[in-house]
Amino acid sequence: MTDLIVSASWADIVGSLAAVLTTVSFFPQAWHSFKTRDVSGVSLGMYSVFTVGVALWLVYGLLLRAWPIVVANVITLGLALAILGMKLVFGRVGR
């Protein structure tokens, strides 16, 4: 029983750390895109598919009631939507 509790704790730590790192990784791109309005390096197709994938991860987390997954994906979805929105708005400038 103790091994199960320790394993669950380690699983939560690893999952939470993974959620924090993958979520934080989006801040530099979002900040750069917002600050410079340069989204030329952002693939519209990739970010569209990625954003749908993150939304599905959010639904999955909600169904499992896995709050580290939910919180991480709410934040990541917001950042991905912001980058995608900037691509749609700023990507048309200069065309």
JSON list of C-alpha atoms in Angstrom, two decimals, residues 5-76:
[
{"chain": "A", "resi": 5, "resn": "ILE", "atom": "CA", "xyz": [1.06, 6.00, -2.31]},
{"chain": "A", "resi": 6, "resn": "VAL", "atom": "CA", "xyz": [4.70, 6.82, -3.05]},
{"chain": "A", "resi": 7, "resn": "SER", "atom": "CA", "xyz": [4.21, 5.95, -6.73]},
{"chain": "A", "resi": 8, "resn": "ALA", "atom": "CA", "xyz": [1.13, 8.12, -6.96]},
{"chain": "A", "resi": 9, "resn": "SER", "atom": "CA", "xyz": [3.01, 11.00, -5.34]},
{"chain": "A", "resi": 10, "resn": "TRP", "atom": "CA", "xyz": [5.91, 10.61, -7.77]},
{"chain": "A", "resi": 11, "resn": "ALA", "atom": "CA", "xyz": [3.45, 10.38, -10.65]},
{"chain": "A", "resi": 12, "resn": "ASP", "atom": "CA", "xyz": [1.83, 13.64, -9.53]},
{"chain": "A", "resi": 13, "resn": "ILE", "atom": "CA", "xyz": [5.21, 15.34, -9.20]},
{"chain": "A", "resi": 14, "resn": "VAL", "atom": "CA", "xyz": [6.37, 14.19, -12.62]},
{"chain": "A", "resi": 15, "resn": "GLY", "atom": "CA", "xyz": [3.04, 15.05, -14.25]},
{"chain": "A", "resi": 16, "resn": "SER", "atom": "CA", "xyz": [2.94, 18.47, -12.64]},
{"chain": "A", "resi": 17, "resn": "LEU", "atom": "CA", "xyz": [6.53, 19.23, -13.63]},
{"chain": "A", "resi": 18, "resn": "ALA", "atom": "CA", "xyz": [5.83, 18.16, -17.21]},
{"chain": "A", "resi": 19, "resn": "ALA", "atom": "CA", "xyz": [2.70, 20.33, -17.27]},
{"chain": "A", "resi": 20, "resn": "VAL", "atom": "CA", "xyz": [4.59, 23.38, -15.97]},
{"chain": "A", "resi": 21, "resn": "LEU", "atom": "CA", "xyz": [7.50, 22.99, -18.40]},
{"chain": "A", "resi": 22, "resn": "THR", "atom": "CA", "xyz": [5.39, 22.42, -21.50]},
{"chain": "A", "resi": 23, "resn": "THR", "atom": "CA", "xyz": [3.07, 25.28, -20.60]},
{"chain": "A", "resi": 24, "resn": "VAL", "atom": "CA", "xyz": [5.87, 27.73, -19.80]},
{"chain": "A", "resi": 25, "resn": "SER", "atom": "CA", "xyz": [7.54, 26.89, -23.11]},
{"chain": "A", "resi": 26, "resn": "PHE", "atom": "CA", "xyz": [4.80, 28.81, -24.93]},
{"chain": "A", "resi": 27, "resn": "PHE", "atom": "CA", "xyz": [5.39, 32.14, -23.18]},
{"chain": "A", "resi": 28, "resn": "PRO", "atom": "CA", "xyz": [8.49, 33.15, -25.20]},
{"chain": "A", "resi": 29, "resn": "GLN", "atom": "CA", "xyz": [6.74, 32.57, -28.56]},
{"chain": "A", "resi": 30, "resn": "ALA", "atom": "CA", "xyz": [3.58, 34.33, -27.46]},
{"chain": "A", "resi": 31, "resn": "TRP", "atom": "CA", "xyz": [5.54, 37.28, -26.05]},
{"chain": "A", "resi": 32, "resn": "HIS", "atom": "CA", "xyz": [7.77, 37.54, -29.14]},
{"chain": "A", "resi": 33, "resn": "SER", "atom": "CA", "xyz": [4.79, 37.38, -31.50]},
{"chain": "A", "resi": 34, "resn": "PHE", "atom": "CA", "xyz": [2.88, 39.99, -29.50]},
{"chain": "A", "resi": 35, "resn": "LYS", "atom": "CA", "xyz": [5.85, 42.33, -29.10]},
{"chain": "A", "resi": 36, "resn": "THR", "atom": "CA", "xyz": [7.14, 42.19, -32.69]},
{"chain": "A", "resi": 37, "resn": "ARG", "atom": "CA", "xyz": [3.95, 41.20, -34.50]},
{"chain": "A", "resi": 38, "resn": "ASP", "atom": "CA", "xyz": [6.22, 38.90, -36.48]},
{"chain": "A", "resi": 39, "resn": "VAL", "atom": "CA", "xyz": [4.49, 35.57, -36.99]},
{"chain": "A", "resi": 40, "resn": "SER", "atom": "CA", "xyz": [6.25, 34.64, -40.21]},
{"chain": "A", "resi": 41, "resn": "GLY", "atom": "CA", "xyz": [7.85, 31.64, -38.54]},
{"chain": "A", "resi": 42, "resn": "VAL", "atom": "CA", "xyz": [4.53, 30.33, -37.21]},
{"chain": "A", "resi": 43, "resn": "SER", "atom": "CA", "xyz": [2.84, 27.65, -39.28]},
{"chain": "A", "resi": 44, "resn": "LEU", "atom": "CA", "xyz": [-0.92, 28.25, -39.50]},
{"chain": "A", "resi": 45, "resn": "GLY", "atom": "CA", "xyz": [-1.61, 24.57, -40.20]},
{"chain": "A", "resi": 46, "resn": "MET", "atom": "CA", "xyz": [0.58, 23.33, -37.36]},
{"chain": "A", "resi": 47, "resn": "TYR", "atom": "CA", "xyz": [-0.86, 25.73, -34.80]},
{"chain": "A", "resi": 48, "resn": "SER", "atom": "CA", "xyz": [-4.41, 24.98, -35.92]},
{"chain": "A", "resi": 49, "resn": "VAL", "atom": "CA", "xyz": [-3.96, 21.24, -35.44]},
{"chain": "A", "resi": 50, "resn": "PHE", "atom": "CA", "xyz": [-1.97, 21.77, -32.24]},
{"chain": "A", "resi": 51, "resn": "THR", "atom": "CA", "xyz": [-4.70, 24.01, -30.77]},
{"chain": "A", "resi": 52, "resn": "VAL", "atom": "CA", "xyz": [-7.38, 21.39, -31.46]},
{"chain": "A", "resi": 53, "resn": "GLY", "atom": "CA", "xyz": [-5.12, 18.78, -29.85]},
{"chain": "A", "resi": 54, "resn": "VAL", "atom": "CA", "xyz": [-4.67, 20.91, -26.73]},
{"chain": "A", "resi": 55, "resn": "ALA", "atom": "CA", "xyz": [-8.44, 21.43, -26.53]},
{"chain": "A", "resi": 56, "resn": "LEU", "atom": "CA", "xyz": [-8.90, 17.65, -26.65]},
{"chain": "A", "resi": 57, "resn": "TRP", "atom": "CA", "xyz": [-6.26, 17.20, -23.91]},
{"chain": "A", "resi": 58, "resn": "LEU", "atom": "CA", "xyz": [-8.27, 19.67, -21.84]},
{"chain": "A", "resi": 59, "resn": "VAL", "atom": "CA", "xyz": [-11.46, 17.66, -22.35]},
{"chain": "A", "resi": 60, "resn": "TYR", "atom": "CA", "xyz": [-9.55, 14.47, -21.49]},
{"chain": "A", "resi": 61, "resn": "GLY", "atom": "CA", "xyz": [-8.26, 16.05, -18.27]},
{"chain": "A", "resi": 62, "resn": "LEU", "atom": "CA", "xyz": [-11.76, 17.19, -17.36]},
{"chain": "A", "resi": 63, "resn": "LEU", "atom": "CA", "xyz": [-13.18, 13.72, -17.98]},
{"chain": "A", "resi": 64, "resn": "LEU", "atom": "CA", "xyz": [-10.49, 12.19, -15.74]},
{"chain": "A", "resi": 65, "resn": "ARG", "atom": "CA", "xyz": [-10.68, 15.04, -13.24]},
{"chain": "A", "resi": 66, "resn": "ALA", "atom": "CA", "xyz": [-6.91, 15.26, -13.54]},
{"chain": "A", "resi": 67, "resn": "TRP", "atom": "CA", "xyz": [-6.36, 18.84, -12.43]},
{"chain": "A", "resi": 68, "resn": "PRO", "atom": "CA", "xyz": [-2.69, 19.17, -13.45]},
{"chain": "A", "resi": 69, "resn": "ILE", "atom": "CA", "xyz": [-3.74, 18.23, -17.00]},
{"chain": "A", "resi": 70, "resn": "VAL", "atom": "CA", "xyz": [-6.70, 20.62, -16.87]},
{"chain": "A", "resi": 71, "resn": "VAL", "atom": "CA", "xyz": [-4.78, 23.62, -15.53]},
{"chain": "A", "resi": 72, "resn": "ALA", "atom": "CA", "xyz": [-1.84, 23.14, -17.88]},
{"chain": "A", "resi": 73, "resn": "ASN", "atom": "CA", "xyz": [-4.07, 22.78, -20.91]},
{"chain": "A", "resi": 74, "resn": "VAL", "atom": "CA", "xyz": [-6.28, 25.76, -20.03]},
{"chain": "A", "resi": 75, "resn": "ILE", "atom": "CA", "xyz": [-3.17, 27.93, -19.96]},
{"chain": "A", "resi": 76, "resn": "THR", "atom": "CA", "xyz": [-1.61, 26.30, -23.04]}
]
